[in-house]
Coordinates of C-alpha atoms in Angstrom, one line a residue:
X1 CA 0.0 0.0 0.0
X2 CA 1.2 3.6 -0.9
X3 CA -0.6 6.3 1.1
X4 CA -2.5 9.3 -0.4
X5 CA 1.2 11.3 0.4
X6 CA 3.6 8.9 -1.0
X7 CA 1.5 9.0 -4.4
X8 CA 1.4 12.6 -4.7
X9 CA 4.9 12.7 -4.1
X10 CA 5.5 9.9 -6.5
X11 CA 3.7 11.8 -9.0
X12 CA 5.3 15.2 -8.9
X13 CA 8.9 13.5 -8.8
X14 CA 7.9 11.7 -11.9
X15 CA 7.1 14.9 -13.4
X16 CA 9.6 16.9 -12.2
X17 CA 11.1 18.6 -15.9
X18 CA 9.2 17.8 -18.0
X19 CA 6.8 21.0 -18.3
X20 CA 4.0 18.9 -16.7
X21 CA 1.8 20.2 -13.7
X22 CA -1.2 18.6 -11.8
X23 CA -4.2 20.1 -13.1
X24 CA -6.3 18.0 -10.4
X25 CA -5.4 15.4 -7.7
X26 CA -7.8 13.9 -5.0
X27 CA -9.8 10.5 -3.6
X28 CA -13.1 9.3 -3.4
X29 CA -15.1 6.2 -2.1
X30 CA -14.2 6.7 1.5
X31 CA -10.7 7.3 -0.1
X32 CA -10.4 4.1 -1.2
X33 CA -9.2 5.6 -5.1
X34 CA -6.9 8.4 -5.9
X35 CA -6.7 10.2 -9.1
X36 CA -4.3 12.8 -10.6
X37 CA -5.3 14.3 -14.0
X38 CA -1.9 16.2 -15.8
X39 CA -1.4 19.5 -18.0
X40 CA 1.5 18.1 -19.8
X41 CA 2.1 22.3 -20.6
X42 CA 3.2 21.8 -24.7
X43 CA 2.1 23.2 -27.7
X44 CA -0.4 19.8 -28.8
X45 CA -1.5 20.0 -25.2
X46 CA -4.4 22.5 -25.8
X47 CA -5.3 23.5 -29.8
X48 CA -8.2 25.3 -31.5
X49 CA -9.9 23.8 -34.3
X50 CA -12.5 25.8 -35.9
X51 CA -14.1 27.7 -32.8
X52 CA -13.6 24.9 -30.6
X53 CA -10.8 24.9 -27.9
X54 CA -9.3 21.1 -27.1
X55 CA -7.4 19.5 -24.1
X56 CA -5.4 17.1 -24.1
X57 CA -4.4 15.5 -20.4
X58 CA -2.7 12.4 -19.3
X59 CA -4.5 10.9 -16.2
X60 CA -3.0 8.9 -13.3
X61 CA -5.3 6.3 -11.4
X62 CA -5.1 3.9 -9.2
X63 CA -6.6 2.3 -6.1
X64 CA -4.9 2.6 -2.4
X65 CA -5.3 -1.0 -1.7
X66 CA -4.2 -2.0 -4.7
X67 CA -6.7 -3.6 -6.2
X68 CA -6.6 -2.2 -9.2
X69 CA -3.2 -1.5 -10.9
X70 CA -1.9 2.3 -11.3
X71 CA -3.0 3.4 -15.0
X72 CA -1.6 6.2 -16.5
X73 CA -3.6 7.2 -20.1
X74 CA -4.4 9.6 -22.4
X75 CA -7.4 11.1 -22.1
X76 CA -9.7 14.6 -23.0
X77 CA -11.2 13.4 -19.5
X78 CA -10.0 15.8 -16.6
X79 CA -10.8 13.5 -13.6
X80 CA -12.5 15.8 -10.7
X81 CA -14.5 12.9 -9.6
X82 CA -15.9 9.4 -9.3
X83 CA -18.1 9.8 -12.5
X84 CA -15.1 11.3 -14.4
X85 CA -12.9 8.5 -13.3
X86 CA -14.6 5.9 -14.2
X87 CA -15.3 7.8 -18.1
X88 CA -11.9 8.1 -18.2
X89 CA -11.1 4.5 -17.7
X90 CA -13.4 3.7 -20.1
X91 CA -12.0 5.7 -22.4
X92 CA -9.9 3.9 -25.4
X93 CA -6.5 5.3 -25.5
X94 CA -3.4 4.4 -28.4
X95 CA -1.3 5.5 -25.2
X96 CA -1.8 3.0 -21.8
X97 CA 1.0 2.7 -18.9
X98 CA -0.1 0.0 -16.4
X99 CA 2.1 -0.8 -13.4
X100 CA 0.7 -3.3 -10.7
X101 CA 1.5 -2.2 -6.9
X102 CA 5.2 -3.6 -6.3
X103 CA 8.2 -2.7 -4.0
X104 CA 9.9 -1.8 -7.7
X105 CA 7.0 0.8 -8.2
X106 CA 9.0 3.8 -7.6
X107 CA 11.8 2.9 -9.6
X108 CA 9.2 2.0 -12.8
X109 CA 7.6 5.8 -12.2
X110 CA 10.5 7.3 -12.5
X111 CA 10.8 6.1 -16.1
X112 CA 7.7 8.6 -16.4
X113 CA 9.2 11.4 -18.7
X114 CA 9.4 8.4 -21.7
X115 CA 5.8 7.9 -20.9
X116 CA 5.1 11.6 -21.5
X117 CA 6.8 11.9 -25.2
X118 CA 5.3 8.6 -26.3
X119 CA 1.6 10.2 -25.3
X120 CA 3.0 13.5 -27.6
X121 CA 2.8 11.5 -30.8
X122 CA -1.0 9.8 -29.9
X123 CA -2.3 13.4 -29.5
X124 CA -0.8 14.7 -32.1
X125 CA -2.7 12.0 -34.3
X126 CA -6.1 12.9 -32.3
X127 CA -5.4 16.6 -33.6
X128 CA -5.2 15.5 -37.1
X129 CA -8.9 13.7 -36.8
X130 CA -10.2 16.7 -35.6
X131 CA -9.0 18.8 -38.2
X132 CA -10.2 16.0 -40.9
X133 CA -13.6 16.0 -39.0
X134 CA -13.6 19.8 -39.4
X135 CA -12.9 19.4 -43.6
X136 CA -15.4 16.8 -44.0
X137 CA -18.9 18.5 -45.1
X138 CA -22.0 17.6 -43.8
X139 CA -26.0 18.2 -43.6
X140 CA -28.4 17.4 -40.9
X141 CA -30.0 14.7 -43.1
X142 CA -27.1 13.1 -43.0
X143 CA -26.1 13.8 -39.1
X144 CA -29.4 12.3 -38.1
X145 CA -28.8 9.5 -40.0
X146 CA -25.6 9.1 -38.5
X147 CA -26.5 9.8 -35.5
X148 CA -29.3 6.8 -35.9
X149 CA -26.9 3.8 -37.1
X150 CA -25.0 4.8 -34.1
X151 CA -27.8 4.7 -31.9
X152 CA -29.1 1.3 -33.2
X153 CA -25.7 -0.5 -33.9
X154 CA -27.8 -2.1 -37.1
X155 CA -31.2 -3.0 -35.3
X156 CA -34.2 -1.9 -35.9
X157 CA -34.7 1.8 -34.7
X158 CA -37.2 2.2 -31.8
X159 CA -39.9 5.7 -31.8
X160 CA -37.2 6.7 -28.4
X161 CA -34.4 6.0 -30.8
X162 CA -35.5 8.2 -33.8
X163 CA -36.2 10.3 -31.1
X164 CA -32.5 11.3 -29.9
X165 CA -31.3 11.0 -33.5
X166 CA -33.8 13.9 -34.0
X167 CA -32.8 15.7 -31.7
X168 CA -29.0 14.9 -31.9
X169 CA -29.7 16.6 -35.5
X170 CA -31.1 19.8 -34.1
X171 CA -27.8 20.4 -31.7
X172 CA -26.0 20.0 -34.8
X173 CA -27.4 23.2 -35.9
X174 CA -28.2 24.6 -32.6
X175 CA -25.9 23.6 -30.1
X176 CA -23.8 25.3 -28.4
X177 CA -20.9 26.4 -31.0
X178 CA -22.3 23.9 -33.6
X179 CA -22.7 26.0 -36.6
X180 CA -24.4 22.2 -38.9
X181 CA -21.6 22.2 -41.7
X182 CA -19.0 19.6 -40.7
X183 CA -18.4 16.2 -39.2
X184 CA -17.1 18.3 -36.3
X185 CA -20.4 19.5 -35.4
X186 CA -22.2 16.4 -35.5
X187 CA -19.2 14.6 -33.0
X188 CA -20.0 18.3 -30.4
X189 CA -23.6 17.8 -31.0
X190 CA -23.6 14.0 -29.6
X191 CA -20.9 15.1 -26.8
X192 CA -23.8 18.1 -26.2
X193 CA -26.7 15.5 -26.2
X194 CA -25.1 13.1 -23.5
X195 CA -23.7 16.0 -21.1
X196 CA -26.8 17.8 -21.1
X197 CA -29.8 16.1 -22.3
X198 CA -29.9 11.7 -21.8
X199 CA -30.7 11.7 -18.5
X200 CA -33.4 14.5 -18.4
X201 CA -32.5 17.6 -19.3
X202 CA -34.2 21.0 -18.4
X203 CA -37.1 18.7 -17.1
X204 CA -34.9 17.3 -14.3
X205 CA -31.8 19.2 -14.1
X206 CA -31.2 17.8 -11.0
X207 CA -31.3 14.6 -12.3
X208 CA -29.2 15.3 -15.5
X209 CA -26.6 17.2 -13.8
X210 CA -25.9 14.3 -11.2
X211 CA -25.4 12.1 -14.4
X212 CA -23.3 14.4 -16.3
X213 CA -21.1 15.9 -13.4
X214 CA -21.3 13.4 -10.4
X215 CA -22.3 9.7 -11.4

C-alpha cells in the first residue's frame, strides 16, 4: 500500500522537468481511489480547431489497496470525480502505462518522462482527426442519419431512438458552437446531447446534472 502522500509525491517526482503540472489530484469512495489528471504544458497539449478549444491531459489512477493497478492514459477526461474517473477508464487510449502495486513501483515511475513523449505522438494523431472532422462537409439529413446507425448498432430503430437521432440533428445546428456544416459539429452535438440532455434535461436538471457531473 502507498498512502495518499507517498502518491502525490510519487507523481510530482515523476514529473519533475518535464513542463508537466497537476491540473487535479484527489480521492473518493471513502478514499479508497486516488486520481491525478496532468497538463503536460506543450504546444499539442491545448489546440483550436475551428471555434472549438481542445485539451489534451494524461491521467494517473489507481486504487490505495491496490486492487486495481496504477493506469496512467491519455485522455480529454480531466478527472475531478468518481463519474469522471470511471469515463476516463473507459476511455480507449493508443497511449496506456499500467504498473501493478510492487516494491519496484517507484523505480518503474521514475521512467515517467518516456511515458510523457510517447503520449506527444498519440495526440498529435487525435489533432489530425479533428482537423479532418472539421474538412469533411456535412448536412443534418445526413447527421441524423448518422446519428441513428450509431444509436441502433444495425437494429431496428425504436420511436425513443428516432427520437434522440432527431434531436442529436437539431444540436448539430443549434448547439452550443455547432454551426451544422462539418463532421465536427455532429461529434460536439452528440458530446452536447449526453452532457446535457440523456438523463433528463431542463425537465430534471437535477437529475441530469448528477449524471453528467457526479455519477
Amino acid at each position: 500500500v502507498i498512502p495518499n502522500a507517498r502518491f502525490f509525491e510519487l507523481v510530482k517526482d515523476a514529473l519533475n522537468g518535464t513542463g508537466a503540472e497537476i491540473q487535479s489530484i484527489g480521492t473518493f469512495g471513502g478514499r479508497a481511489k486516488r486520481y491525478a489528471t496532468v497538463k503536460i504544458g506543450s504546444d499539442w497539449e491545448k489546440f483550436q480547431i475551428g471555434k472549438r478549444e481542445f485539451q489534451n491531459f494524461l491521467n494517473i489512477q489507481d486504487a490505495v489497496d491496490g486492487t486495481m493497478p496504477l493506469i496512467a492514459k491519455g485522455s480529454n477526461t480531466c478527472v475531478v470525480c468518481s463519474n469522471t474517473f470511471n469515463m476516463s477508464l473507459g476511455e480507449s487510449s493508443d497511449f496506456k502505462l499500467s504498473l501493478r502495486h510492487t516494491k519496484n513501483m517507484d523505480d518503474r515511475l521514475a521512467n515517467f518522462e518516456k511515458a510523457i513523449d510517447a503520449y506527444a505522438g498519440t495526440t498529435a494523431l487525435f489533432k489530425r482527426l479533428l482537423e479532418n472532422a472539421e474538412s469533411l462537409p456535412m448536412t443534418q439529413d445526413r447527421s441524423q442519419c448518422i446519428a441513428l446507425g450509431f444509436l441502433t448498432k444495425g437494429e431496428e430503430a425504436s420511436t425513443r431512438a428516432k427520437n434522440q437521432a432527431n434531436r442529436i440533428g437539431e444540436l448539430f445546428v443549434t448547439g452550443k458552437g455547432q454551426e451544422g456544416r462539418t463532421a465536427l459539429d455532429l461529434i460536439s452535438a452528440v458530446t452536447d446531447y449526453y452532457t446535457h440532455e440523456s438523463s433528463g434535461g431542463d425537465e430534471k436538471p437535477w437529475r441530469q446534472l448528477t449524471s453528467s457531473e457526479m455519477g
